[in-house]
Coordinates of C-alpha atoms and ligand atoms in Angstrom, one line a residue:
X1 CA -0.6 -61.5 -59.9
X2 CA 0.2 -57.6 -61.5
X3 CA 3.5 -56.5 -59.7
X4 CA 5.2 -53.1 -60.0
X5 CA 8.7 -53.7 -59.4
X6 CA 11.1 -50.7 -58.1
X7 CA 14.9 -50.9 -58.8
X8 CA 16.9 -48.2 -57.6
X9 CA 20.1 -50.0 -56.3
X10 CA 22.7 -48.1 -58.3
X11 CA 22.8 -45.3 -61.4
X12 CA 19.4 -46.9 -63.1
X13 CA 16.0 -45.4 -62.3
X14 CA 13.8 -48.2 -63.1
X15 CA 10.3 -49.8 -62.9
X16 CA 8.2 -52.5 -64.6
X17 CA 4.8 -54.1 -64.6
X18 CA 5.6 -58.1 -64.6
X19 CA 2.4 -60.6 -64.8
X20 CA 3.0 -64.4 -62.9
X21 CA 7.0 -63.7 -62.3
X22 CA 7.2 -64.0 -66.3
X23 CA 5.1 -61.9 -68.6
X24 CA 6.8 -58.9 -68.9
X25 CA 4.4 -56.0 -69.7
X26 CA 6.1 -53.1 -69.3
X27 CA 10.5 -52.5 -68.5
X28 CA 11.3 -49.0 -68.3
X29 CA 14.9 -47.6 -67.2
X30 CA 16.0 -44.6 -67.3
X31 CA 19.7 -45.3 -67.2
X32 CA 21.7 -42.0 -65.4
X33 CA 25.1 -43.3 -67.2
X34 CA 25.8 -40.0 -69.2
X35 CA 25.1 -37.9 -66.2
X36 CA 28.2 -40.4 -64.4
X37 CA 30.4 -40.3 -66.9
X38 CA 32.3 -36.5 -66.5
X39 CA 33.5 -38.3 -63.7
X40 CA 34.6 -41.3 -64.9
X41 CA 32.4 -43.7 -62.4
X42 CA 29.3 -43.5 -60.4
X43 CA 28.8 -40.8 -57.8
X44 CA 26.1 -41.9 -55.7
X45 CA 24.7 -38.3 -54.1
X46 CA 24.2 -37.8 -58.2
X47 CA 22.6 -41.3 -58.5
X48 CA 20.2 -40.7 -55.5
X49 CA 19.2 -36.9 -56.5
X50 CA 18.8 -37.9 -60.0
X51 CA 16.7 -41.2 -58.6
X52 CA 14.2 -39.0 -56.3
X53 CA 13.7 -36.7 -59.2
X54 CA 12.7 -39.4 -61.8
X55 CA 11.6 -42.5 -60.0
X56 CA 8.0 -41.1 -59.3
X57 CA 7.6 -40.2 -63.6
X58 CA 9.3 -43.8 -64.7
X59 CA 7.1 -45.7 -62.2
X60 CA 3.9 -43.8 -63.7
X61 CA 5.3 -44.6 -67.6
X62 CA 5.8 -48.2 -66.6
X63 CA 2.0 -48.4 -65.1
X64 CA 0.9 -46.5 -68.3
X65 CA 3.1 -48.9 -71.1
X66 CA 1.7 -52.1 -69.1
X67 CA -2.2 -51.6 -70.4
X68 CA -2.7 -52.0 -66.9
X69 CA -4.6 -49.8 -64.6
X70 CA -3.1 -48.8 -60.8
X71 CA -6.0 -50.5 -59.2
X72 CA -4.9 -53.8 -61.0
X73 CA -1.6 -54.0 -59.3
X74 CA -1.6 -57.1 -56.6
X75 CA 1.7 -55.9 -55.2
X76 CA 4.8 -53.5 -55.4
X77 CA 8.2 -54.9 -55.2
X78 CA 11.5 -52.9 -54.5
X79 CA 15.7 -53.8 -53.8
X80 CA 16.4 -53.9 -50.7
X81 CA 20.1 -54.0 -51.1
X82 CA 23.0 -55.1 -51.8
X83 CA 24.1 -51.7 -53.4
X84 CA 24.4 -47.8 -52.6
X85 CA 22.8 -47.0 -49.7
X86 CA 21.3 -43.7 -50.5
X87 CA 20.2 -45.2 -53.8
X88 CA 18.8 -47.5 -52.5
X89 CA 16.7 -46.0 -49.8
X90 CA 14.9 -43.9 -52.7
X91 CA 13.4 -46.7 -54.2
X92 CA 13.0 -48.9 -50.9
X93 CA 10.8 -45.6 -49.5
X94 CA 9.3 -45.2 -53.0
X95 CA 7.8 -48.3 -53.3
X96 CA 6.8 -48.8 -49.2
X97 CA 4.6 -45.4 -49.8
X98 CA 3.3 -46.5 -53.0
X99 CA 1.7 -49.7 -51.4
X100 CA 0.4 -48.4 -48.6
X101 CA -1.5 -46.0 -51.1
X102 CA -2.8 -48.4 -52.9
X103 CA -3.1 -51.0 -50.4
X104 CA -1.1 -53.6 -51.8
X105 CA 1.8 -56.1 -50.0
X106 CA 4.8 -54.7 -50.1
X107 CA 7.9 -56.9 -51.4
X108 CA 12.0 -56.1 -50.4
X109 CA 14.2 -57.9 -53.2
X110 CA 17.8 -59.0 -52.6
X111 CA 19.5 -57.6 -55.9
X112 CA 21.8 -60.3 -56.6
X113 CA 18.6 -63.2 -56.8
X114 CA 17.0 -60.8 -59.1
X115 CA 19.9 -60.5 -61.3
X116 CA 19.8 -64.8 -60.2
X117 CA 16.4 -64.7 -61.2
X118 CA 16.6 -62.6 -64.9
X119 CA 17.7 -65.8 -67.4
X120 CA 14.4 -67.2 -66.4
X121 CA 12.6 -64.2 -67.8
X122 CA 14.2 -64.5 -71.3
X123 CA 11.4 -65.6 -74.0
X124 CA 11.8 -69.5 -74.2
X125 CA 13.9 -70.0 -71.1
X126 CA 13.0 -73.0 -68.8
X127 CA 11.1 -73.0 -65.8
X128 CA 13.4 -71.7 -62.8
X129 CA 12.0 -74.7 -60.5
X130 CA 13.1 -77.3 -63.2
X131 CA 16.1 -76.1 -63.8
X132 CA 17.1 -77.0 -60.2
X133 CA 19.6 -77.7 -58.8
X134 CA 21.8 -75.0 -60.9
X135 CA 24.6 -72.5 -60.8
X136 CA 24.2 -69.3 -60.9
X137 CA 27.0 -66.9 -62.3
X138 CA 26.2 -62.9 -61.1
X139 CA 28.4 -60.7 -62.8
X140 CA 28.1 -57.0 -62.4
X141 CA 29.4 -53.6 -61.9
X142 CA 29.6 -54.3 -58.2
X143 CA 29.2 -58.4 -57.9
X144 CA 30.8 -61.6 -59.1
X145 CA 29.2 -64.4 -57.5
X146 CA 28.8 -68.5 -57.9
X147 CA 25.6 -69.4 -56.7
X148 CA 24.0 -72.9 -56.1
X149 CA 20.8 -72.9 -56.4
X150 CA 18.6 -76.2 -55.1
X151 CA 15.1 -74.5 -55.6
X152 CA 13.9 -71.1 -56.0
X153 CA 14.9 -69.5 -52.7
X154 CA 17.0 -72.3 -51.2
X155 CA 20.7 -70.9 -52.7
X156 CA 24.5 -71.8 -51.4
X157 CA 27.0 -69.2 -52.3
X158 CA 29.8 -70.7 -53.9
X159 CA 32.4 -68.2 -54.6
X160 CA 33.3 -64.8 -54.6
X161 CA 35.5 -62.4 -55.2
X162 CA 38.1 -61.2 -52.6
X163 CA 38.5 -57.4 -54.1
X164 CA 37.0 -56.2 -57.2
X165 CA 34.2 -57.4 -59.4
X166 CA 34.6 -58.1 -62.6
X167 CA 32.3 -55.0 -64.2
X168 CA 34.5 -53.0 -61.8
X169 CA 37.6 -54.6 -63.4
X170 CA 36.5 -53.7 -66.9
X171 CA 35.4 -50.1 -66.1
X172 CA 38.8 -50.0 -64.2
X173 CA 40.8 -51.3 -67.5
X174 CA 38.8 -49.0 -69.7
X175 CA 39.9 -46.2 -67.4
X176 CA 44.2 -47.0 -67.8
X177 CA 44.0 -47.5 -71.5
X178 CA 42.1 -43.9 -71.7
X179 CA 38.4 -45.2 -72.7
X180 CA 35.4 -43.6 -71.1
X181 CA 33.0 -45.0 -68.6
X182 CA 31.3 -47.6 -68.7
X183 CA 34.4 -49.9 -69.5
X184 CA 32.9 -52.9 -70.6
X185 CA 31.5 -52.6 -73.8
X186 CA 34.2 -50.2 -74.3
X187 CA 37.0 -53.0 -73.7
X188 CA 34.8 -55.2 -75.7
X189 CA 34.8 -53.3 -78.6
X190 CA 38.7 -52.4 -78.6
X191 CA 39.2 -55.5 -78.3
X192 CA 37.7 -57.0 -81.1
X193 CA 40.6 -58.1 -83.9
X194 CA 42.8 -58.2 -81.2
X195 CA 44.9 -61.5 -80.5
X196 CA 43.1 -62.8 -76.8
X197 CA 46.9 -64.3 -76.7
X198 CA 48.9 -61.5 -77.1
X199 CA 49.7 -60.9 -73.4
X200 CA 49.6 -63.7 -70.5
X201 CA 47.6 -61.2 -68.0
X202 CA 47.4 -63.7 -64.5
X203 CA 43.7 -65.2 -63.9
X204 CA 43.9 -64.4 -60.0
X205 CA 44.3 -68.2 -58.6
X206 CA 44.5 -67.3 -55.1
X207 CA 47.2 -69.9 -52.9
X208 CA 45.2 -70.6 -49.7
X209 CA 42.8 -73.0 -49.6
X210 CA 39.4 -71.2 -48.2
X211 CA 38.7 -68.0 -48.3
X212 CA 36.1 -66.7 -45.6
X213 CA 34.7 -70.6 -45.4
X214 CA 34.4 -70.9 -49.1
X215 CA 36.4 -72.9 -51.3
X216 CA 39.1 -70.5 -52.7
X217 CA 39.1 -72.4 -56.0
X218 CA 35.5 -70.5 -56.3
X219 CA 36.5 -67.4 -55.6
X220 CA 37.6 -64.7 -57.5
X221 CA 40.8 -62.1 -57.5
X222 CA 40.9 -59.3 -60.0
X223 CA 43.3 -57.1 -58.7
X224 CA 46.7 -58.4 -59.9
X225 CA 45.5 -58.4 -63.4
X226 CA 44.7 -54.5 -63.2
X227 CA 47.5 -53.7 -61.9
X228 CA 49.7 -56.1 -64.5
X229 CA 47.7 -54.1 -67.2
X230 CA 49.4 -50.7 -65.6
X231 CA 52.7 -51.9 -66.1
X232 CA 52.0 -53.1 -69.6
X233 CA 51.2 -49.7 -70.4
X234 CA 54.2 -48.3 -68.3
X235 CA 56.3 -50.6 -70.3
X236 CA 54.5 -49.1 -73.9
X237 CA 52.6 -52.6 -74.7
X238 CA 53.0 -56.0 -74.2
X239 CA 55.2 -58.4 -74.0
X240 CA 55.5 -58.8 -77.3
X241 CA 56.5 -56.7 -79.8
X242 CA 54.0 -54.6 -82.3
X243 CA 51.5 -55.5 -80.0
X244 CA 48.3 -53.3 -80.1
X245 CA 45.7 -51.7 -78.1
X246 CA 43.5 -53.9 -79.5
X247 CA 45.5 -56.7 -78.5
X248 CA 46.2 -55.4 -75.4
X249 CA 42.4 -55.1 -74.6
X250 CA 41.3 -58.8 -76.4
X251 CA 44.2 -60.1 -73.8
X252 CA 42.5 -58.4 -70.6
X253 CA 39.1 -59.2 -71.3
X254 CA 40.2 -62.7 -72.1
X255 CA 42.1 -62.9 -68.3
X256 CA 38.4 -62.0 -67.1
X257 CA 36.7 -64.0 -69.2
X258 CA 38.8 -67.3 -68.3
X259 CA 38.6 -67.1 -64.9
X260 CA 34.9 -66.4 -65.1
X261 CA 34.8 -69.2 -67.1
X262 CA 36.8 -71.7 -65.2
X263 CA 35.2 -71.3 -61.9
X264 CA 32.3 -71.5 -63.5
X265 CA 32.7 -75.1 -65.0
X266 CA 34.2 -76.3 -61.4
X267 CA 31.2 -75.1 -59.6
X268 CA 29.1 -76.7 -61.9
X269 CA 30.9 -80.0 -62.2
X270 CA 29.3 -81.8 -59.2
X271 CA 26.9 -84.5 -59.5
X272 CA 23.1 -83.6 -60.3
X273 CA 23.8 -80.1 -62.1
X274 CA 23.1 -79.8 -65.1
X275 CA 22.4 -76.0 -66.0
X276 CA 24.2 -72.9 -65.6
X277 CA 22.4 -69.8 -65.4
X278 CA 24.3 -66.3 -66.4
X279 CA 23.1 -62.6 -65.3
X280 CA 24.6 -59.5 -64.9
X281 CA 25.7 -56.5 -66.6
X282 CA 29.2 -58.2 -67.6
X283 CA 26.7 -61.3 -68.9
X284 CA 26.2 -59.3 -71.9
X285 CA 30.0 -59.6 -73.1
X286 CA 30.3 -61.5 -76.0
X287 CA 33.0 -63.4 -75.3
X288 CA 31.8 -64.4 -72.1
X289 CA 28.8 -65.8 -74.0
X290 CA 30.9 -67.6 -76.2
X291 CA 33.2 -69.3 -74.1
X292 CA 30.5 -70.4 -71.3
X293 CA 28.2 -71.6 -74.3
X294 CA 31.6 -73.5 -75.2
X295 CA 32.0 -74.8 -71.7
X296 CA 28.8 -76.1 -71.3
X297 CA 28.7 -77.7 -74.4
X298 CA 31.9 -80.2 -73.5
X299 CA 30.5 -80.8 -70.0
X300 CA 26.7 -81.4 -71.3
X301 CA 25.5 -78.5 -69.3
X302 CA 22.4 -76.6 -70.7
X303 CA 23.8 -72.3 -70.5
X304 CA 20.8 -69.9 -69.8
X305 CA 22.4 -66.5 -70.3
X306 CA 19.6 -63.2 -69.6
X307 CA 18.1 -61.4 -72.2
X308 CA 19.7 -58.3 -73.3
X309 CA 17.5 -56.3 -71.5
X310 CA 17.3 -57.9 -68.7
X311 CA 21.5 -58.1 -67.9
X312 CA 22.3 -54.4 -66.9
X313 CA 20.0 -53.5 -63.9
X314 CA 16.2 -53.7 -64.4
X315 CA 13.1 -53.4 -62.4
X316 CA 11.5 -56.3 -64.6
X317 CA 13.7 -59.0 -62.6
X318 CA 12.7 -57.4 -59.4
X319 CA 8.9 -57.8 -60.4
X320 CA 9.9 -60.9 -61.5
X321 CA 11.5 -62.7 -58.5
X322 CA 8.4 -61.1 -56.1
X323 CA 5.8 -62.5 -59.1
X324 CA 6.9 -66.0 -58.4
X325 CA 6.6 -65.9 -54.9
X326 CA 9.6 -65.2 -53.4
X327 CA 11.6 -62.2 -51.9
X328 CA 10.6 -60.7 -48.5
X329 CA 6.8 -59.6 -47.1
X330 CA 4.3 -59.0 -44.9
X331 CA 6.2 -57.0 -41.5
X332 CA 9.9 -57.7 -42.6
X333 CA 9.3 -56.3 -45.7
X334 CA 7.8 -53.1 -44.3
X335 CA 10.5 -52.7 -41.6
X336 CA 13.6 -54.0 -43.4
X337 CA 16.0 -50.4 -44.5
X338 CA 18.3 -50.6 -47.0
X339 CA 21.3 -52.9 -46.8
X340 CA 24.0 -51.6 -48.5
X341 CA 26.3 -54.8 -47.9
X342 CA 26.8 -58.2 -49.9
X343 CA 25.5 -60.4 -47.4
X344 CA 26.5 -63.9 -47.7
X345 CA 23.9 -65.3 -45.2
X346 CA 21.7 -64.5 -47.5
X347 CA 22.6 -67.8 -49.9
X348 CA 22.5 -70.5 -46.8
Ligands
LIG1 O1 24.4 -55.2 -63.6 P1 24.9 -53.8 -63.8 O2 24.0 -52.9 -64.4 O3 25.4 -53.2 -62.4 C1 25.4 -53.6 -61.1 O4 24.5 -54.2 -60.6 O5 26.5 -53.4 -60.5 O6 26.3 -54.0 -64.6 C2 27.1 -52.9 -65.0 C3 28.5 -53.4 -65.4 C4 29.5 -52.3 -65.7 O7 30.7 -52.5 -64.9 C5 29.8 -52.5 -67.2 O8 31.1 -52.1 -67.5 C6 29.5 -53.9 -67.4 O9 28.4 -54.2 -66.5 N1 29.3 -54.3 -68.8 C7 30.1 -55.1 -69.5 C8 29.5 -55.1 -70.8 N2 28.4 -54.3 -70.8 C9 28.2 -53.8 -69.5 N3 31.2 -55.7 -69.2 C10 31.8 -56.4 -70.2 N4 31.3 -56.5 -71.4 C11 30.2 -55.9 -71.8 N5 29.7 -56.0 -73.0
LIG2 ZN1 23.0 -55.2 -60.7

């Protein structure tokens, strides 16, 4: 089973050629970061021009870096959504076309189970079914989710946050202490040699005790920390004195980090689970890494985390998750448009 997967769901062209849901043959992205960046975030009439003009050239280069001919593809595969819309609807119309020329099923992929789906890619990683029944941690540019999942396909949304996401909370850091777009590795950087204890930056524990039917312990709340960071800049540092950017920055990514980290290890504390399972473009912070490895090591949980290359947003995962048999097909998949929204029903 030869899949072309289509992944168009923010600022990263991309396509791949995935064998079985697992053997990676080809990952091509052509990320559109440095055309974002003048403006300090993504602008998505950019992100869809720049899509429509590459998507047709990456989705040939992935066909041609896979050894594979076109007539040896079983099926294309393409996000659906969550994400931006007109993004979206480039690769979603893209991929549609491009089965019904070849005469191929057409697959629609639900982002956040591909980024679910990516530590199971990673060279060595266990089988998804196995690993069952699991917690999933999405963290992106535009997510942070808890996900249970029982068995590929059969998931339980968890938590998630109430306002921002935690990529959304680094870019947004990055962007008060003056460091460009993205924010993440940016913040990650600074912040190395920095004292994670410098400044006591909140970790968003919100009072109520459900939030939208979930349990609010799961859930996540950003948006006090950002704007405690703006007043410890206001205020020329931290609490303490001599403290320094770098300080500043090991302290805030540390906040995130924690409460990542926390919920996390709650989710996953119920009887039977006994893996955790990390994607994401935020997955890829180091300290994140650390501290979850750390985590899981004191609560006998295995910690998956996705290969590099497979963290930021790919069109290998999207292959992936429609090369093991799931995602939408047959006439849903043909008449489903693009769904810009997170939609929870999705994970019950
Ligand atoms: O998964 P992704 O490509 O986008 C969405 O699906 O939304 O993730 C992009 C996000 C950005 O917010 C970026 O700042 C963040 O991932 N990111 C990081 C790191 N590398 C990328 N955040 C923290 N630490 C990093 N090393
Ligand atoms: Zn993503």
């Amino acid at each position: 089973m030869n899949v072309l997967g289509i992944e168009t769901s923010c600022d990263e062209t991309a396509a791949a050629v995935v064998s079985c849901g697992l053997v990676v043959r080809s990952n091509v992205v052509f990320s559109q970061t440095d055309l974002h960046r003048p403006y300090g975030g993504v602008v998505p009439e950019v992100a869809s021009r720049n899509h429509s003009a590459y998507l047709p050239g990456i989705a040939e280069k992935a066909v041609s870096l896979s050894g594979l001919a076109w007539a040896q593809m079983d099926a294309v595969a393409a996000t659906y959504g969550p994400g931006l819309a007109s993004s979206l609807l480039v690769g979603l119309a893209f991929g549609k076309a491009l089965a019904i020329v070849l005469r191929i099923p057409f697959v629609a992929v639900n982002h956040l189970e591909a980024h679910l789906y990516a530590p199971f890619m990673s060279p060595g990683a266990p089988d998804f079914a196995a690993s069952c029944p699991l917690v999933a941690l999405v963290v992106s540019g535009g997510h942070t989710c808890l996900i249970r999942a029982d068995a590929p396909g059969k998931y339980r949304l968890l938590g998630t946050t109430v306002d921002d996401a935690a990529g959304e909370i680094f870019d947004k850091g990055a962007k008060l202490l003056g460091l460009p777009y993205p924010g993440g590795p940016e913040i990650s950087r600074l912040a190395e040699g920095g004292d994670p204890g410098a400044i006591a930056f909140p970790r968003g524990r919100l009072s109520a005790d459900t939030v939208g039917g979930l349990r609010a312990g799961l859930c996540f709340s950003f948006s006090g920390l950002k704007t405690s960071l703006l007043y410890c800049l206001k205020r020329g540092g931290g609490a303490k004195e001599n403290c320094s950017r770098a300080d500043i920055a090991a302290s805030y990514q540390e906040a995130i980090v924690d409460s990542l980290c926390a919920r996390l290890e709650l989710a996953a504390s119920v009887e039977g689970v006994r893996c955790v399972a990390v994607g994401g473009g935020v997955s890829l912070n180091r300290r994140l890494r650390e501290k979850i490895v750390a985590m899981a090591d004191k609560n006998g949980l295995k910690a998956l985390f996705s290969a590099p290359e497979f963290c930021m947003d790919n069109a290998a995962m999207v292959a992936g998750v429609a090369g093991c048999g799931l995602g939408l097909r047959g006439r849903v998949a043909w008449e489903i448009d693009a769904r810009p929204n997170f939609d929870p029903d999705f994970f019950k």
